mmCIF file of C-alpha atoms in Angstrom:
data_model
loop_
_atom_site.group_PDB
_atom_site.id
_atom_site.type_symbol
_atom_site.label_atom_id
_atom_site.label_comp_id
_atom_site.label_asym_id
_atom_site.label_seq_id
_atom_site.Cartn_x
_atom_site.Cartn_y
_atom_site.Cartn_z
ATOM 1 C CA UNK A 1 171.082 -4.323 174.785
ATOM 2 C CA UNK A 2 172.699 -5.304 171.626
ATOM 3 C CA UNK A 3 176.447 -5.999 171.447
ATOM 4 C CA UNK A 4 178.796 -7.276 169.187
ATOM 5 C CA UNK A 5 182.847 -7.959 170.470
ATOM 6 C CA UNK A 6 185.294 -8.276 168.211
ATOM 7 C CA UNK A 7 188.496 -10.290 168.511
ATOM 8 C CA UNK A 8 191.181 -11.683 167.374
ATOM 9 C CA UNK A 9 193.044 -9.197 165.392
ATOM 10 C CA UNK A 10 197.003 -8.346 165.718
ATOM 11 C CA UNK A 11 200.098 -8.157 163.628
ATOM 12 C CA UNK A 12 200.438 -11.020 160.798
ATOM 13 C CA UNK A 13 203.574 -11.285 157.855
ATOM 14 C CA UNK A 14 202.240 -11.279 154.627
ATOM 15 C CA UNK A 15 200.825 -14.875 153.829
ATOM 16 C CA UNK A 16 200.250 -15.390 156.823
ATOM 17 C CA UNK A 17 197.033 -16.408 158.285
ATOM 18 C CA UNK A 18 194.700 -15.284 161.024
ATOM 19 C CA UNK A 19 190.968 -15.396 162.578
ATOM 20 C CA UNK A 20 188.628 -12.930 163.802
ATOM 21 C CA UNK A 21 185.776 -13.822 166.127
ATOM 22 C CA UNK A 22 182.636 -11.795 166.442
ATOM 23 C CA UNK A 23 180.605 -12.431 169.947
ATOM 24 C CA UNK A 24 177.060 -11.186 170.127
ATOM 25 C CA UNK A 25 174.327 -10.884 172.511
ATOM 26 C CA UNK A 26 170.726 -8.786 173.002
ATOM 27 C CA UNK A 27 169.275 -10.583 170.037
ATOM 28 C CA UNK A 28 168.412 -13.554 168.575
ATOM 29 C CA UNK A 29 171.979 -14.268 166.203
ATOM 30 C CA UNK A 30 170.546 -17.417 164.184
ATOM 31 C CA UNK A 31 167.211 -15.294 162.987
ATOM 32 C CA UNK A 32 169.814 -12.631 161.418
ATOM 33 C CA UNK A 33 172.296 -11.985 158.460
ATOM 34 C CA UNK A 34 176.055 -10.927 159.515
ATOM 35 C CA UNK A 35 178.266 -9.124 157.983
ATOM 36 C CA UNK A 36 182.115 -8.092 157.721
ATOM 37 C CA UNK A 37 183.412 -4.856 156.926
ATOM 38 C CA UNK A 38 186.598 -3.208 157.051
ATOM 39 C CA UNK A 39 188.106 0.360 156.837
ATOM 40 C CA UNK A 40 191.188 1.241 155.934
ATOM 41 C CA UNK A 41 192.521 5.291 156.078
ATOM 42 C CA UNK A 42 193.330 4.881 152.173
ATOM 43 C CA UNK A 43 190.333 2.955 150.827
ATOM 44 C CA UNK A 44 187.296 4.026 153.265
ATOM 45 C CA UNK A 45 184.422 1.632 153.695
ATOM 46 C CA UNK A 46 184.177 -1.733 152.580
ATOM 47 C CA UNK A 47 182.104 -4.342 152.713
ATOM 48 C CA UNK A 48 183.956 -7.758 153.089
ATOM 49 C CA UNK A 49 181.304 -10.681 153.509
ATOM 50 C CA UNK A 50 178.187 -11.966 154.735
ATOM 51 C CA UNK A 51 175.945 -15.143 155.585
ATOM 52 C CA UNK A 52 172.651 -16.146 155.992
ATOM 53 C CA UNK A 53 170.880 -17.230 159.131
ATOM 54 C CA UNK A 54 171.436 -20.638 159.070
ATOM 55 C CA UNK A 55 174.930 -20.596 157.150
ATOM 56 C CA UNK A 56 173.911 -21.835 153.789
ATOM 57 C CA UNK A 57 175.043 -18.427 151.968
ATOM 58 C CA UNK A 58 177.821 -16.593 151.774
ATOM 59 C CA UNK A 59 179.030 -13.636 149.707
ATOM 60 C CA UNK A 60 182.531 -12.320 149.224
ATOM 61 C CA UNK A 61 183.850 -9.129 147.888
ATOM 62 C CA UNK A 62 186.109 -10.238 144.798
ATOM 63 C CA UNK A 63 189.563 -9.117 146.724
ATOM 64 C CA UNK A 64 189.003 -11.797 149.167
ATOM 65 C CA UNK A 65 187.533 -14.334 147.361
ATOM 66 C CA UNK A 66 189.358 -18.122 147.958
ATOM 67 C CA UNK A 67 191.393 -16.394 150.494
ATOM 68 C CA UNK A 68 189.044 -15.672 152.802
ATOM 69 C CA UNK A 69 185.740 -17.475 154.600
ATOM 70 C CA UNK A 70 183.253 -16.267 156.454
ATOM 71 C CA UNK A 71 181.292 -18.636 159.128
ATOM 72 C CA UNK A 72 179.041 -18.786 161.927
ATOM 73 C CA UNK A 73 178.417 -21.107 165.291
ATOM 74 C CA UNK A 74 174.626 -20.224 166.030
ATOM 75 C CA UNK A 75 174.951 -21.752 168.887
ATOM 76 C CA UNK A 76 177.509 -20.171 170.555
ATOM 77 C CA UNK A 77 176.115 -16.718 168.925
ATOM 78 C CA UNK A 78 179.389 -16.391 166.999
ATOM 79 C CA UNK A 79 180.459 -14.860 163.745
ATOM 80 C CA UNK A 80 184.130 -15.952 161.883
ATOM 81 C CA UNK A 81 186.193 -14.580 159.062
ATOM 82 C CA UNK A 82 189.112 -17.313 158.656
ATOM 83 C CA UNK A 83 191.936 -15.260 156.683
ATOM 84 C CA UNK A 84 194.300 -16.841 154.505
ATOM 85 C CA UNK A 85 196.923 -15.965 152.443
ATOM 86 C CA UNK A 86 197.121 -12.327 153.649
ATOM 87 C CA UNK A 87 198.467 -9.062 151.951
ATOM 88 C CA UNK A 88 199.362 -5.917 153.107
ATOM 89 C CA UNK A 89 196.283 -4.548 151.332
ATOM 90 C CA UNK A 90 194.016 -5.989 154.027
ATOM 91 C CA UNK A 91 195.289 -4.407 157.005
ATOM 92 C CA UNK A 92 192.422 -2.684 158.136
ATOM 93 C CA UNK A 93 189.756 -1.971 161.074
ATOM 94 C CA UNK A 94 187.759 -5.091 160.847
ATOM 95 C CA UNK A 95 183.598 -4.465 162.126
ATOM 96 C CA UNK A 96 181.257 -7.173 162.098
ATOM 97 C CA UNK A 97 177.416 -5.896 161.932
ATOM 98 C CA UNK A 98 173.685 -6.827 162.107
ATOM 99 C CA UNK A 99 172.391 -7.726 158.882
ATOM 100 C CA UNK A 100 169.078 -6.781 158.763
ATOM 101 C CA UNK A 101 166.671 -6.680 156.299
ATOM 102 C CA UNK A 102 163.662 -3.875 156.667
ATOM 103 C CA UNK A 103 160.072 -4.621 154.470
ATOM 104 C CA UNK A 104 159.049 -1.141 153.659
ATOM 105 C CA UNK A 105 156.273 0.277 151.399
ATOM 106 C CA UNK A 106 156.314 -3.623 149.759
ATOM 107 C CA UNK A 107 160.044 -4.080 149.511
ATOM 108 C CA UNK A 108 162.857 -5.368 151.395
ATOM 109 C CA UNK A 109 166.027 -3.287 152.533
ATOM 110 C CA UNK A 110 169.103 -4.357 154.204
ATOM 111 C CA UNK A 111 171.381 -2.237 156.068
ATOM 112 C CA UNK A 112 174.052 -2.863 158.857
ATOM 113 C CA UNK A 113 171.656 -1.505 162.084
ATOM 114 C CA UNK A 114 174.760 -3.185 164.766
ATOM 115 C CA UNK A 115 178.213 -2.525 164.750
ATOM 116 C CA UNK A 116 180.746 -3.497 166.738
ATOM 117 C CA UNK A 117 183.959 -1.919 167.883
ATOM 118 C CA UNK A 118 186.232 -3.092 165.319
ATOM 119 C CA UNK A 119 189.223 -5.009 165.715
ATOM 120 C CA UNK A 120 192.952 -4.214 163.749
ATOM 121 C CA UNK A 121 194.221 -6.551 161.302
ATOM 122 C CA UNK A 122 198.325 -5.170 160.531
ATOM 123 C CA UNK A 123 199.812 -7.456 157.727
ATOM 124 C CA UNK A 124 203.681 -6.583 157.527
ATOM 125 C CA UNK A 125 207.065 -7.836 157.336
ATOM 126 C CA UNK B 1 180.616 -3.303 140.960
ATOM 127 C CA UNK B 2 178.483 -0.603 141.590
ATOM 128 C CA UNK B 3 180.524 3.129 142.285
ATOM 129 C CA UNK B 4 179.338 5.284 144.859
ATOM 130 C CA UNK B 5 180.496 8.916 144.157
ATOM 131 C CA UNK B 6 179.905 11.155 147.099
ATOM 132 C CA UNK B 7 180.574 14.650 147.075
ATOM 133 C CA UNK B 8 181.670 16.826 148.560
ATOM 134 C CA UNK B 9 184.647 14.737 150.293
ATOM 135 C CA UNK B 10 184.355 17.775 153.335
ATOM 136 C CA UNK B 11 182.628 20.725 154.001
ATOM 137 C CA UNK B 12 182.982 23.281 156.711
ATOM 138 C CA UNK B 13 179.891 24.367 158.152
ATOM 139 C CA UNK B 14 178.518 26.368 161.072
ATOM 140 C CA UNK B 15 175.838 24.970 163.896
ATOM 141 C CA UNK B 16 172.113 25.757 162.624
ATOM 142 C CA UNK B 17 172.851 25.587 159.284
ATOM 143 C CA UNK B 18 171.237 23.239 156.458
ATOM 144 C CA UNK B 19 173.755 20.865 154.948
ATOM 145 C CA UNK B 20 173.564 18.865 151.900
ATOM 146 C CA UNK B 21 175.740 15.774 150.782
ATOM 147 C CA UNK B 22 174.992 13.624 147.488
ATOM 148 C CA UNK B 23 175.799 10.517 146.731
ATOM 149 C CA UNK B 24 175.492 9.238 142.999
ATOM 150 C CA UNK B 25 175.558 5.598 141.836
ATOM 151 C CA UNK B 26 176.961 4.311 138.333
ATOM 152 C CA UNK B 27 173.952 2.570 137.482
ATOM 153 C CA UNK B 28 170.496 2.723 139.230
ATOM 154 C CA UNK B 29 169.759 1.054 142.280
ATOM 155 C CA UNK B 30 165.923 2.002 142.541
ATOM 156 C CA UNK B 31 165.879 3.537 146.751
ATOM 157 C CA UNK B 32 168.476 0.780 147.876
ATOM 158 C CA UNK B 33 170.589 2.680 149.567
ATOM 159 C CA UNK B 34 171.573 3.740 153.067
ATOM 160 C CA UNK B 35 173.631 6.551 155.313
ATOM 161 C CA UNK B 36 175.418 6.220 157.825
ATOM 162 C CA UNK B 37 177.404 8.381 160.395
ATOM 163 C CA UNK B 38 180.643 7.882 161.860
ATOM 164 C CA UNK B 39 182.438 9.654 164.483
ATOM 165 C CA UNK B 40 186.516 9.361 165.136
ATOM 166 C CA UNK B 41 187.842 5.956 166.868
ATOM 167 C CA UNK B 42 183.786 4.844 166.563
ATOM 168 C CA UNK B 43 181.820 2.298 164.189
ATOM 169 C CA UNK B 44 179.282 3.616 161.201
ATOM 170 C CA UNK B 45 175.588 4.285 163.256
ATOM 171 C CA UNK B 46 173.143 3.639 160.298
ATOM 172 C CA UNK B 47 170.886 6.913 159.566
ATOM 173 C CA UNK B 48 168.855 6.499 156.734
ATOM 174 C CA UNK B 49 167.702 3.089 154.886
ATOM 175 C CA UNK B 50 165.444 2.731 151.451
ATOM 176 C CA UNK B 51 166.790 6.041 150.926
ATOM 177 C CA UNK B 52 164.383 8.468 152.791
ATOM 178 C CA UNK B 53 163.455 6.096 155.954
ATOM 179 C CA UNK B 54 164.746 7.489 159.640
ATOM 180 C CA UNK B 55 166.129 4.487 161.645
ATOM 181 C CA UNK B 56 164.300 4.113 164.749
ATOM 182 C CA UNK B 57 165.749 6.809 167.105
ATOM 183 C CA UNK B 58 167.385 8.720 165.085
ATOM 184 C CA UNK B 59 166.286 13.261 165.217
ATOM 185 C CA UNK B 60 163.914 14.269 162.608
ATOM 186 C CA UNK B 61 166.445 17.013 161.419
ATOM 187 C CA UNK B 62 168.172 13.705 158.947
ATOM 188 C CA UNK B 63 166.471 13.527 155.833
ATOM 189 C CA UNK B 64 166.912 11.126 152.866
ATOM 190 C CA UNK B 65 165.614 11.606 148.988
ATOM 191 C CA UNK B 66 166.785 10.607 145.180
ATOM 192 C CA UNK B 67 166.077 7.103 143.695
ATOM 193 C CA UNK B 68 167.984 5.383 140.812
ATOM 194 C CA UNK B 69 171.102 6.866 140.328
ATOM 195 C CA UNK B 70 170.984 10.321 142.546
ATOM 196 C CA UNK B 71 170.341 10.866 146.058
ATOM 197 C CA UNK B 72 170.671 13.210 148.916
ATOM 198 C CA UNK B 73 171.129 13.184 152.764
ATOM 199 C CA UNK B 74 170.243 16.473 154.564
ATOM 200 C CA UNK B 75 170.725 17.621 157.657
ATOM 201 C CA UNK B 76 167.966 20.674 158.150
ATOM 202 C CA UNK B 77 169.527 22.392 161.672
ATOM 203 C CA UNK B 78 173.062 21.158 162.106
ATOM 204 C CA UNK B 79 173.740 20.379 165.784
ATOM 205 C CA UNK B 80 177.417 20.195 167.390
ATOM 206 C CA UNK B 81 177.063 16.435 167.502
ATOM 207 C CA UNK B 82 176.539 15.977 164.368
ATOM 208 C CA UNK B 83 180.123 16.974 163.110
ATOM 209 C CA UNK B 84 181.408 13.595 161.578
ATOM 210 C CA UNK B 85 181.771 11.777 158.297
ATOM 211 C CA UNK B 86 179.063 10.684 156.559
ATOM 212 C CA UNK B 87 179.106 7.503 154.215
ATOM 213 C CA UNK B 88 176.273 6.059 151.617
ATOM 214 C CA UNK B 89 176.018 2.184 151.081
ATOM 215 C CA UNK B 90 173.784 1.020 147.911
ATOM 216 C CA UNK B 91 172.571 -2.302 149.154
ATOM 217 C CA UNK B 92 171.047 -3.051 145.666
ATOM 218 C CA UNK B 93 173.617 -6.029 144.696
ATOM 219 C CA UNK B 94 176.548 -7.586 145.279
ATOM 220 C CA UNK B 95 179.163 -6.705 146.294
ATOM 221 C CA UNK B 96 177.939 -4.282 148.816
ATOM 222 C CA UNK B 97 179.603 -0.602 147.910
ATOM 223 C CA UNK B 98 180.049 2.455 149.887
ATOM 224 C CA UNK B 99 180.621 5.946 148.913
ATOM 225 C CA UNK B 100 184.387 7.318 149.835
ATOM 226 C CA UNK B 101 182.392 9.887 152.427
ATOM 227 C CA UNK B 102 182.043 13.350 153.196
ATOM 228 C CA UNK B 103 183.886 14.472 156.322
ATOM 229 C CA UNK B 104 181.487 17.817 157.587
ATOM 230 C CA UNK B 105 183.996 20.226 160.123
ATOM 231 C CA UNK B 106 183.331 23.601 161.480
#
């Protein structure tokens, strides 16, 4: 079965800095893609980062750019997000997800096919 | 980055009935594009990649059309689990976008 944990959320002052952990299992982690995500009530859905299988890309939404960084331990079957410099904008439900990337009718797809449970990131005073 | 308009943001609707919820991108993202559901206090469940393709496991009664700019997730025979909000991602660049969503009550 395919699970991804969270952790590593909580309350943070603005500026502050904290780091979410993302613990899977029921597949193999290094042959996939991982993502963040977050939701907030007032902005929806939005996609934060993500990294290749072996760690040599990365992709940021702009917001987060230089503040945050996304990273993975393949060995330990781990995803990061190290965040710096916080704002109150990024309080949110953080989700980490699968990935994956579907080759269908000739072309590739990707789409987030795992989710996990999310984990609250609170940045006030 | 690429806007995903959805619409409408709710809809009340009745069990067996056919629902319809758009989703339109500001520039064209050939069939790159997925939907997903969410329940309350849950995380997204992917329905629908490359536009029209079911995920594995999910009923028959989701359907998925458009290409480019405009396109369309039906439900054919709404069932009492399916009450939720519904979100479209374009997956065609970067950064990854998703559509506000469209909240379907009773």
């Amino acid at each position: 079965e395919v699970q991804l944990v969270e952790s590593g959320g909580g309350l943070v002052q603005p500026g502050g800095s904290l780091r979410l952990s993302c613990a899977v299992s029921g597949f193999t982690f290094s042959s996939y893609w991982m993502s963040w995500v977050r939701q907030t009530p007032g902005k929806g859905l939005e996609w934060v980062a993500n990294i290749k299988e072996g760690g040599s890309e990365k992709n940021y939404v702009d917001s987060v750019k230089g503040r945050f960084t996304i990273s993975r331990d393949n060995t330990k079957k781990s995803l990061y997000l190290q965040m710096n410099s916080l704002r109150v904008e990024d309080t949110a439900v953080y989700y980490c997800a699968r990935d994956n990337s579907y080759f269908w009718l000739g072309s590739y797809y990707d789409a987030f096919d795992f989710w996990g449970q999310g984990t609250v990131v609170t940045v006030s005073s | 980055a690429i806007q995903m308009t959805q619409s409408p943001s709710s809809l009340s609707a009745s069990v067996g009935d056919r629902v319809t919820i758009a989703c339109r991108a500001s520039q064209g993202i050939r069939s790159d594009l997925g939907w997903y559901q969410q329940k309350p206090g849950k995380a997204p469940k992917l329905l629908i990649y490359a536009a029209s393709t079911l995920q594995s496991g999910v009923p028959s009664r989701f359907s998925g059309s458009g290409s480019g700019t405009d396109f369309t997730l039906t439900i054919s025979c709404l069932q009492p689990e399916d009450f939720a909000t519904y979100f479209c991602l374009q997956d065609y660049n970067y950064p990854r976008t998703f559509g506000q969503g469209t909240k379907v009550e009773i």
